[in-house]
Every structure is written in structure tokens, then in C-alpha cells.
Coordinates of C-alpha atoms in Angstrom, one line a residue:
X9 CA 19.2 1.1 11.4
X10 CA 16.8 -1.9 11.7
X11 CA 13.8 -2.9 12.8
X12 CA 12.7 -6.5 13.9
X13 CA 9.1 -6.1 14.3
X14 CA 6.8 -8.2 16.2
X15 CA 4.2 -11.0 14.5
X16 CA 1.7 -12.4 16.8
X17 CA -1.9 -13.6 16.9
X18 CA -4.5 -12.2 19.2
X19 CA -5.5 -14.7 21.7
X20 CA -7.3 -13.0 24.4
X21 CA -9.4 -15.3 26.4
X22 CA -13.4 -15.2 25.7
X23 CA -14.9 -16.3 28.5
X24 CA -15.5 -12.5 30.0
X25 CA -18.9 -11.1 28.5
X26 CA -18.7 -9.6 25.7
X27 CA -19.1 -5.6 25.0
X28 CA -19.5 -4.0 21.7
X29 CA -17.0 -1.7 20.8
X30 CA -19.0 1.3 20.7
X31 CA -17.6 4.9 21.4
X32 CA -14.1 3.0 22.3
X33 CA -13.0 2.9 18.5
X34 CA -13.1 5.2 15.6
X35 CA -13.3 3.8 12.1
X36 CA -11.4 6.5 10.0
X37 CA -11.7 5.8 6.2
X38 CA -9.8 7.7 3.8
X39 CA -11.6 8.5 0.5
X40 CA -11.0 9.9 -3.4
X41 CA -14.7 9.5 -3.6
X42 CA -14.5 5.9 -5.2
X43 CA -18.2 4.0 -5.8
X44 CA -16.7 1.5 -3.5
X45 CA -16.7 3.6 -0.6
X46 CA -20.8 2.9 -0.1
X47 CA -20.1 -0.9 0.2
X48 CA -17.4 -0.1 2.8
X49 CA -19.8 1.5 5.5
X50 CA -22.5 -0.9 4.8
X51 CA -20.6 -3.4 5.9
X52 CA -19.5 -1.5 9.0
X53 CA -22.5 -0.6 10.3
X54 CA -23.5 0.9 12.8
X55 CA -22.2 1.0 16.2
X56 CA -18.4 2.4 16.2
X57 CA -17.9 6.3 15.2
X58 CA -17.5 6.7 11.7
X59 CA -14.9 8.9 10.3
X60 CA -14.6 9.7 6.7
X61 CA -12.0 11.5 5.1
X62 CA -12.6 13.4 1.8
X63 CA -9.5 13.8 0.2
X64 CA -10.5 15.0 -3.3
X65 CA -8.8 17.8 -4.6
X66 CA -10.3 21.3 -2.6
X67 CA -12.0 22.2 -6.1
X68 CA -14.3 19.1 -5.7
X69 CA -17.5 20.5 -4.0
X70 CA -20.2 17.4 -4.7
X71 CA -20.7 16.1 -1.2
X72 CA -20.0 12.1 -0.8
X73 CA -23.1 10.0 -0.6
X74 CA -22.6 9.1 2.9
X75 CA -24.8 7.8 5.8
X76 CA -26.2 10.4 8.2
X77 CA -24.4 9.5 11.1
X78 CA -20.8 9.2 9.5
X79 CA -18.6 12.5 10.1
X80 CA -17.1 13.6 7.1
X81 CA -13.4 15.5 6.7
X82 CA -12.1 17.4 4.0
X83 CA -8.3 16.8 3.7
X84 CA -7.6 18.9 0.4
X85 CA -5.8 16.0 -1.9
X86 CA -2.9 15.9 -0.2
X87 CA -2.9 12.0 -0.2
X88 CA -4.2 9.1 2.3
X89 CA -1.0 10.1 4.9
X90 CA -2.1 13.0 5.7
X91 CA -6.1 12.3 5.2
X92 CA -5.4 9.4 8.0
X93 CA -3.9 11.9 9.8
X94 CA -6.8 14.5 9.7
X95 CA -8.9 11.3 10.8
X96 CA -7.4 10.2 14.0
X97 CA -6.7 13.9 15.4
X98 CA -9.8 14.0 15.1
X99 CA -11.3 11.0 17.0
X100 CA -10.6 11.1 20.9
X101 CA -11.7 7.3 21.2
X102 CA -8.7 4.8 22.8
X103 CA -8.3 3.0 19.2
X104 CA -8.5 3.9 15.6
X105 CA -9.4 1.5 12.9
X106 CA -8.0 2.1 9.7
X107 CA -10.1 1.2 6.2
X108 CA -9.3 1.6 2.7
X109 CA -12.2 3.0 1.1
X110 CA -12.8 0.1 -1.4
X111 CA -12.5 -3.3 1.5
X112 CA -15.6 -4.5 2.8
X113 CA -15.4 -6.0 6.2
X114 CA -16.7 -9.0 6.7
X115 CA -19.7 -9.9 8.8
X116 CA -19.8 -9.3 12.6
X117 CA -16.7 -7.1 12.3
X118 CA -17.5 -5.2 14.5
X119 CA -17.8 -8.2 17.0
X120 CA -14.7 -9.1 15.8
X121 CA -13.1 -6.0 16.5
X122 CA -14.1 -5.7 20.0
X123 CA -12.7 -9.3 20.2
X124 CA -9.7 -8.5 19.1
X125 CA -8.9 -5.3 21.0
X126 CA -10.4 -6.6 23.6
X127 CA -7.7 -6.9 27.1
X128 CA -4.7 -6.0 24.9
X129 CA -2.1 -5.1 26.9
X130 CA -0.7 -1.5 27.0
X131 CA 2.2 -2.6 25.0
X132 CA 0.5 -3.6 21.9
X133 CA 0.1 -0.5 19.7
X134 CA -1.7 -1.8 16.7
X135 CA -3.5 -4.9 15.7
X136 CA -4.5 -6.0 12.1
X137 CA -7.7 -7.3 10.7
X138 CA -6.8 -10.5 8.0
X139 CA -7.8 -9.6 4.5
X140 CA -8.9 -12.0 1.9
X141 CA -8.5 -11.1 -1.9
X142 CA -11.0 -13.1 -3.7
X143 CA -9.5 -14.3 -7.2
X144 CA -12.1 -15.0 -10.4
X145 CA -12.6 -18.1 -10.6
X146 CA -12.1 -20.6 -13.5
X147 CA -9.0 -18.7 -14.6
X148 CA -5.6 -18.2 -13.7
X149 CA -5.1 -14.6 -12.5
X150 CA -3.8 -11.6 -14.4
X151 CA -1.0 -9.8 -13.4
X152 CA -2.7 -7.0 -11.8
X153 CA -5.0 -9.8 -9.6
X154 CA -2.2 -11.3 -8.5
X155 CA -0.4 -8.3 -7.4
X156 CA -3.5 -7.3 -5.3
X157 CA -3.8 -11.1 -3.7
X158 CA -0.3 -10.1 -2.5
X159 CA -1.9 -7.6 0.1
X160 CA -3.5 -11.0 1.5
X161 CA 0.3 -11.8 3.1
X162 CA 1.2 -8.2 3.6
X163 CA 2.0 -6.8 7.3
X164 CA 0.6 -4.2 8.8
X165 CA -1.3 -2.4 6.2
X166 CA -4.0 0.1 6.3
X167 CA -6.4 -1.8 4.2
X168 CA -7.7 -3.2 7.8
X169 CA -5.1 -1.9 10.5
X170 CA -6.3 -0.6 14.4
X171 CA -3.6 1.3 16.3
X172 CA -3.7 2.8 19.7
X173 CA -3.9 6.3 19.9
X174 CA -1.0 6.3 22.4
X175 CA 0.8 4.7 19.6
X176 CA -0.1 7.6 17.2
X177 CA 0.6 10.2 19.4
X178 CA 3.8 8.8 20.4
X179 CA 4.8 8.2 16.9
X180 CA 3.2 11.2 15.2
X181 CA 1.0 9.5 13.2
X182 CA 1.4 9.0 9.1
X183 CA 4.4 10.6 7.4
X184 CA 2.8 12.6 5.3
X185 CA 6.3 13.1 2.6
X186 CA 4.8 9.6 1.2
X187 CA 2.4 11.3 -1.5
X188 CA 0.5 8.1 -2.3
X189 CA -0.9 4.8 -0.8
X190 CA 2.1 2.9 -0.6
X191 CA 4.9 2.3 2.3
X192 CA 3.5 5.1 4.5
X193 CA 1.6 2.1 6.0
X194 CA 4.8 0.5 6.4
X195 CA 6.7 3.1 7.9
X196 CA 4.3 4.1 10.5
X197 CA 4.7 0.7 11.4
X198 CA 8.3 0.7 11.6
X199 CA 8.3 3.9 13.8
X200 CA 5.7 2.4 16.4
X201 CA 7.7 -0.7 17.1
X202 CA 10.9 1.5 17.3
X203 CA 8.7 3.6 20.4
X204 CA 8.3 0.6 21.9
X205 CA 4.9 -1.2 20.9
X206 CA 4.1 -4.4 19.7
X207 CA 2.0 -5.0 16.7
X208 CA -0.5 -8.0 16.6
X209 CA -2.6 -9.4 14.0
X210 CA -6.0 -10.3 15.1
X211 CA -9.2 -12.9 13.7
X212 CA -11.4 -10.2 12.1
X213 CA -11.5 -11.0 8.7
X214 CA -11.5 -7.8 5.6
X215 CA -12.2 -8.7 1.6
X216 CA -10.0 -6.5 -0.7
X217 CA -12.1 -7.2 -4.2
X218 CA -9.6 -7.2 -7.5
X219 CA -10.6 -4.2 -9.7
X220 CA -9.4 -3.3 -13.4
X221 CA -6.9 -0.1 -12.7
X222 CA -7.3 -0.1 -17.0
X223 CA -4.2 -0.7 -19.4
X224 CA -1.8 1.2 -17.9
X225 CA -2.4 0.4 -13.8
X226 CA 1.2 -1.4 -13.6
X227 CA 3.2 2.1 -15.0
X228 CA 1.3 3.8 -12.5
X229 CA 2.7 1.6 -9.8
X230 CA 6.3 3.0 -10.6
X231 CA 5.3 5.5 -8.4
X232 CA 6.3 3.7 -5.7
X233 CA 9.7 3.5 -6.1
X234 CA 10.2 7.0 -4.9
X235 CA 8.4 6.0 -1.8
X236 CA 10.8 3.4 -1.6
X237 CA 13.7 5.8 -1.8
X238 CA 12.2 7.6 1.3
X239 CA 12.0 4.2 3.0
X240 CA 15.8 3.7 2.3
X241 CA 16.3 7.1 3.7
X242 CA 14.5 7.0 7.0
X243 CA 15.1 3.2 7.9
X244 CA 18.3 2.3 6.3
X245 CA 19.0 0.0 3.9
X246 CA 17.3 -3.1 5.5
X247 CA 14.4 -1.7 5.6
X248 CA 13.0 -4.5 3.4
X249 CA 14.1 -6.9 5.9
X250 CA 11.9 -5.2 8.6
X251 CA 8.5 -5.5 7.2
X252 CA 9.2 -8.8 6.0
X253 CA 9.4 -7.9 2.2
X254 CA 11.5 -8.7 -0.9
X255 CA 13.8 -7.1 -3.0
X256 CA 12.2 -5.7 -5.8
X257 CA 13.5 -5.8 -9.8
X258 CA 15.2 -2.3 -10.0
X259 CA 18.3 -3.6 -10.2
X260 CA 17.1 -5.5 -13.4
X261 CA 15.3 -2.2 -14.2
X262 CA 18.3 -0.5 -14.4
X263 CA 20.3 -2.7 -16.3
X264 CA 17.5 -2.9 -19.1
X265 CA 17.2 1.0 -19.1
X266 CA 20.9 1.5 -19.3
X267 CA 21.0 -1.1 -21.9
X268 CA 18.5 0.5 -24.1
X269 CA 19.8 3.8 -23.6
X270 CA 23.6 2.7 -24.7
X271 CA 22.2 1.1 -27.8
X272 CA 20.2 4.6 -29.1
X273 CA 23.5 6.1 -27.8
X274 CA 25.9 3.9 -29.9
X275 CA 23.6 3.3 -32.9
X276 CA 24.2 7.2 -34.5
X277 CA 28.0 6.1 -34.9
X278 CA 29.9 3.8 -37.2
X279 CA 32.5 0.4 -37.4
X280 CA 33.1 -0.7 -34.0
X281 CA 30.2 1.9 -32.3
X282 CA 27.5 0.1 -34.5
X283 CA 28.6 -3.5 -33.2
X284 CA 28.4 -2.0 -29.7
X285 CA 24.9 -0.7 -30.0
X286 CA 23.8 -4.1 -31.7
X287 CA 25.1 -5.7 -28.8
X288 CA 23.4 -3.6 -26.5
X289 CA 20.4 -3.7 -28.4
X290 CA 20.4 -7.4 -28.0
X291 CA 20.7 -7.1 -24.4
X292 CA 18.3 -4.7 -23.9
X293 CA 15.8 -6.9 -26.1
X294 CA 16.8 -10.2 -23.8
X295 CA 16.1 -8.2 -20.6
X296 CA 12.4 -7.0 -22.0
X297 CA 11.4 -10.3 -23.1
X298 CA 12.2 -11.9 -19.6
X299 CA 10.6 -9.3 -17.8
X300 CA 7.4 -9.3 -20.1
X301 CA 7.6 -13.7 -19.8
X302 CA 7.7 -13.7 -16.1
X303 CA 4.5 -11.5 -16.0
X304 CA 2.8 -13.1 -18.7
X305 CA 3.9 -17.1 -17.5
X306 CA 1.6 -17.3 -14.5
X307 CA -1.4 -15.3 -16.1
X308 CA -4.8 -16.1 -18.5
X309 CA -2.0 -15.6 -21.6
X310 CA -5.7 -14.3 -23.3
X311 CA -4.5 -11.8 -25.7
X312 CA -5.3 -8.7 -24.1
X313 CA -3.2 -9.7 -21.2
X314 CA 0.1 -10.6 -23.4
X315 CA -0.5 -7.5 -25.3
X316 CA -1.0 -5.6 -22.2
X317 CA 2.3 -7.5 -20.6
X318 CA 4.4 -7.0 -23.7
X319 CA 3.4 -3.3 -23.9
X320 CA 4.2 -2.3 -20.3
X321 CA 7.4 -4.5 -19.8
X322 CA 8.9 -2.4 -22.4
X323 CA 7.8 1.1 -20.4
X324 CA 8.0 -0.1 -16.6
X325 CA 12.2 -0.1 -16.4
X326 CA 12.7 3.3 -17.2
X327 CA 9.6 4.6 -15.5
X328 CA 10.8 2.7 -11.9
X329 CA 14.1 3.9 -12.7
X330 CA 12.8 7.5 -13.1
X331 CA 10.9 7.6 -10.1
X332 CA 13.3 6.3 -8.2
X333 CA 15.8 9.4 -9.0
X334 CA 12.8 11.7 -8.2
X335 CA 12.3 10.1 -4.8
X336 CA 16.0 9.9 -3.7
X337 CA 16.3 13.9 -4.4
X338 CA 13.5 14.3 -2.7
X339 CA 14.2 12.1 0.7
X340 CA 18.0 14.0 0.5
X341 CA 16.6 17.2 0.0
X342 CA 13.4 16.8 2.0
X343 CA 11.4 18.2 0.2
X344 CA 7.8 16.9 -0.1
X345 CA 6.6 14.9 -3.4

């Protein structure tokens, strides 16, 4: 089953009077407790209802260093799915406004906002705010910078994403099987065109800063491929096709794991086994070094970052190819991650 979803630009006329949004939207944020979080709510301000959503593991007890009049949530660590969740069930205002706890809205976003939202009709379910990812200048960027600039062309995610609560409702909100902050944006999306809504993307403008996950940020990002497993599951094998994306390297992944694993296989045995594993070996080697080149082509090339490059290339096939397993028993099985 596919979707075709709907890209449009706001353009509701200006010339009525203009009302601030007020009580008629709830910003929810969803928070691990990241430094970031501060600069997020300062650059709301005030105005809409503000709805933070701890969700630190239950243990955590330090309270968040939060403004006064922001209502905080506790959502136990069960990921930013459900934390969303736990947000708009509990706002009753028309829209919710969805942040990621380290984006800083630009200024008058809140004027913005209003703007955008304003005269909508019934039909459109969610509108998106655009988001910037400013790159360091001077340099080219790493690997990691430019796979956070990607958000910049990304649709319909939660770093900046309003939906109608009629569109929540009717859709049951965030599937909380996704365990982490990737494709449960997506798929919520997905599941409120399929009820009938259409999604628009408005003139507010959101800046996603770049920040160093540390050495190993791009392994961690495997993790997705068992989200992407689900995806598969609930919205068929096109699914990449409906939110406008691109096939990713697993494919490649799998070849280059299965390559390795043939040659450690082969290379215990003798005569004709031996050649095999050499030959395998080779392969596995020319796989590596494209995928490590292709990462480290575009970058800085500063030594850190080819070390960094030629280090994780080697570990980021089998680890995708791992998690991928994981997520399709989970998505056959249901159970949760």
C-alpha cells in the first residue's frame, strides 16, 4: 500500500488583523534533559502553552531547569513517540506544535505561527515550520554535519511540525513501537494523509544547530534500520516513495557483511577454500574502502575525520545489517523494541 502525500505552501491571505496564537496552540517539546532544551523555550516565549515532556528514565529525579509557566510531563524513557503522545493528550488547544528539544525557533515565531495556521481549512491536518541547519563556515562539512543539514529538505518532521488535534485523534497519534527519534515522524505522517488530511508546509522559519554526537554517533545511527523494518511492515514496500526519500545502502551493507563473513568462514580451510576466502577478502576490502571514500570525499579530510570515517565504515555494515534483523522480528512479531 502507498501513500502519495500532499506538498504545499501556506498562503493564506494577510490582509485580516492579526491575532496571536495564544491559548489556540500547544507547544509540546519532548526532552532527555539536553542543555539545549533552555535555548529552545527562550526562543519561544511566551504567549502559546508550553508543554514539556521529561522523558528521562523514571530513576531520574533532578527536576528540569524550566521556566515557571511551562508545564512539565514525566513520560518514563519510553522514547519521543510516546513522550509526544503524553504531550498532546494532554493539551485540549485546536493545534499542537511539535519541537525537538535542541531547535531554536527563529524570531517572531510565534507570529509566524499564528500566520501560518491561521484560516487553514478543515482539511489540512498538519503544517510544517522550515528549518535551517547552519553549517561552520570556512570548511567543508563533516559527515555527521552533513547528515544533519539533510533534516533542512526532510518532510514532515517533528523538529518543527504543527498538527490538528482532529488529525491526532483520528490517527491515534505517534506509534509508539518506534523506540527512538527516527521514522515515527514519518509514519504519523503517512497515517494522517491516509485519514484524509492534507499536510502543508508553512513560512515559520526553525534552526537545527550541528552538534558533535562523539566518535561513534554514525554506529548509533544503525539503529534506525529496525525502524525502517517497521516502516516496511506497516506501509509496504514503497514506503520510501511516500515520504519522498531514498533508498538507503543496506543492500551494499549486506553484500560487505556477507563478504567479510565468507572470507573468516573460508580462511580456516585449505587449497581451493583458501583462494575462496582471499577472494572474498578482497571483496570485502573493495566494498569498505568505497564506503569509507564516499564518506570521507565530500568532508574536511582533517585527520580525525578520515580516521573517524575509516574506523566506522568498517563497523556500520554489519551493525545496519543487525539491526535490521532485530526490527523485522520485531514488526512480524509485534512486539515492542
Amino acid at each position: 500500500m502507498t501513500t502519495e502525500m500532499t506538498r504545499e505552501t501556506n498562503t493564506a491571505p494577510t490582509g485580516e488583523p492579526h491575532q496571536e496564537t495564544g491559548q489556540a496552540v500547544t507547544v509540546v517539546v519532548p526532552t532527555i534533559g539536553r542543555p539545549s532544551l533552555a535555548a529552545t523555550l527562550a526562543a519561544v516565549g511566551p504567549g502559546p502553552e508550553i508543554v514539556v515532556v521529561d522523558d528521562r528514565p523514571e530513576e531520574s529525579r533532578e527536576a528540569l531547569p524550566v521556566p515557571g509557566r511551562v508545564r512539565v510531563l514525566r513520560s518514563g524513557g519510553r522514547g519521543p513517540a510516546a513522550a509526544r503522545n503524553a504531550g498532546w493528550r494532554a493539551a485540549t488547544t485546536p493545534w499542537v506544535v511539535f519541537l525537538d528539544d535542541d531547535v531554536v525557533p527563529g524570531p517572531g515565531w510565534v507570529r509566524a505561527l499564528t500566520d501560518d495556521l491561521a484560516r487553514l481549512p478543515g482539511n489540512v491536518g498538519g503544517s510544517q515550520g522550515r528549518l535551517e541547519v547552519p553549517l561552520p563556515p570556512g570548511r567543508r562539512p563533516t559527515d555527521a554535519e552533513r547528515n544533519t543539514a539533510g533534516l533542512a529538505d526532510a518532510d514532515w518532521i517533528t523538529a518543527d511540525m504543527a498538527y490538528r488535534r482532529t488529525a491526532l485523534e483520528a490517527t491515534g497519534g505517534f506509534d509508539e513501537r518506534f523506540p527512538g527519534a527516527y521514522r515515527e515522524d514519518a509514519d504519523l505522517a503517512l497515517r494522517v494523509e491516509r485519514a484524509g488530511f492534507t499536510l502543508v508546509k508553512g513560512e515559520r522559519l526553525t534552526r537545527h544547530p550541528v552538534r558533535d554526537d562523539g566518535f561513534w554517533s554514525s554506529v548509533r545511527f544503525q539503529r534506525g534500520n529496525a525502524s525502517d523494518a517497521l516502516m516496511r511492515r506497516v506501509h509496504g514496500r514503497d514506503w520510501r516513495a511516500a515520504i519522498g526519500g531514498h533508498g538507503g545502502r543496506l543492500k551494499r551493507h549486506a553484500l560487505t557483511t556477507g563478504m567479510g563473513l565468507l572470507a573468516l568462514t573460508l580462511a580456516a580451510g585449505g587449497g581451493r577454500r583458501r583462494r575462496l576466502a582471499a577472494a572474498a577478502g578482497l571483496a570485502w576490502l573493495g566494498l569498505s574502502a568505497e564506503f569509507a571514500w564516499a564518506r570521507i570525499a565530500p568532508g574536511p579530510r582533517t585527520p580525525e575525520e578520515v580516521a573517524r570515517m575509516a574506523v566506522t565504515s568498517l563497523v556500520i555494515p554489519p551493525v545496519a545489517c543487525a539491526h535490521r534483523i532485530r526490527g523485522e522480528v520485531k514488526a512480524r512479531t509485534g512486539r515492542r523494541s
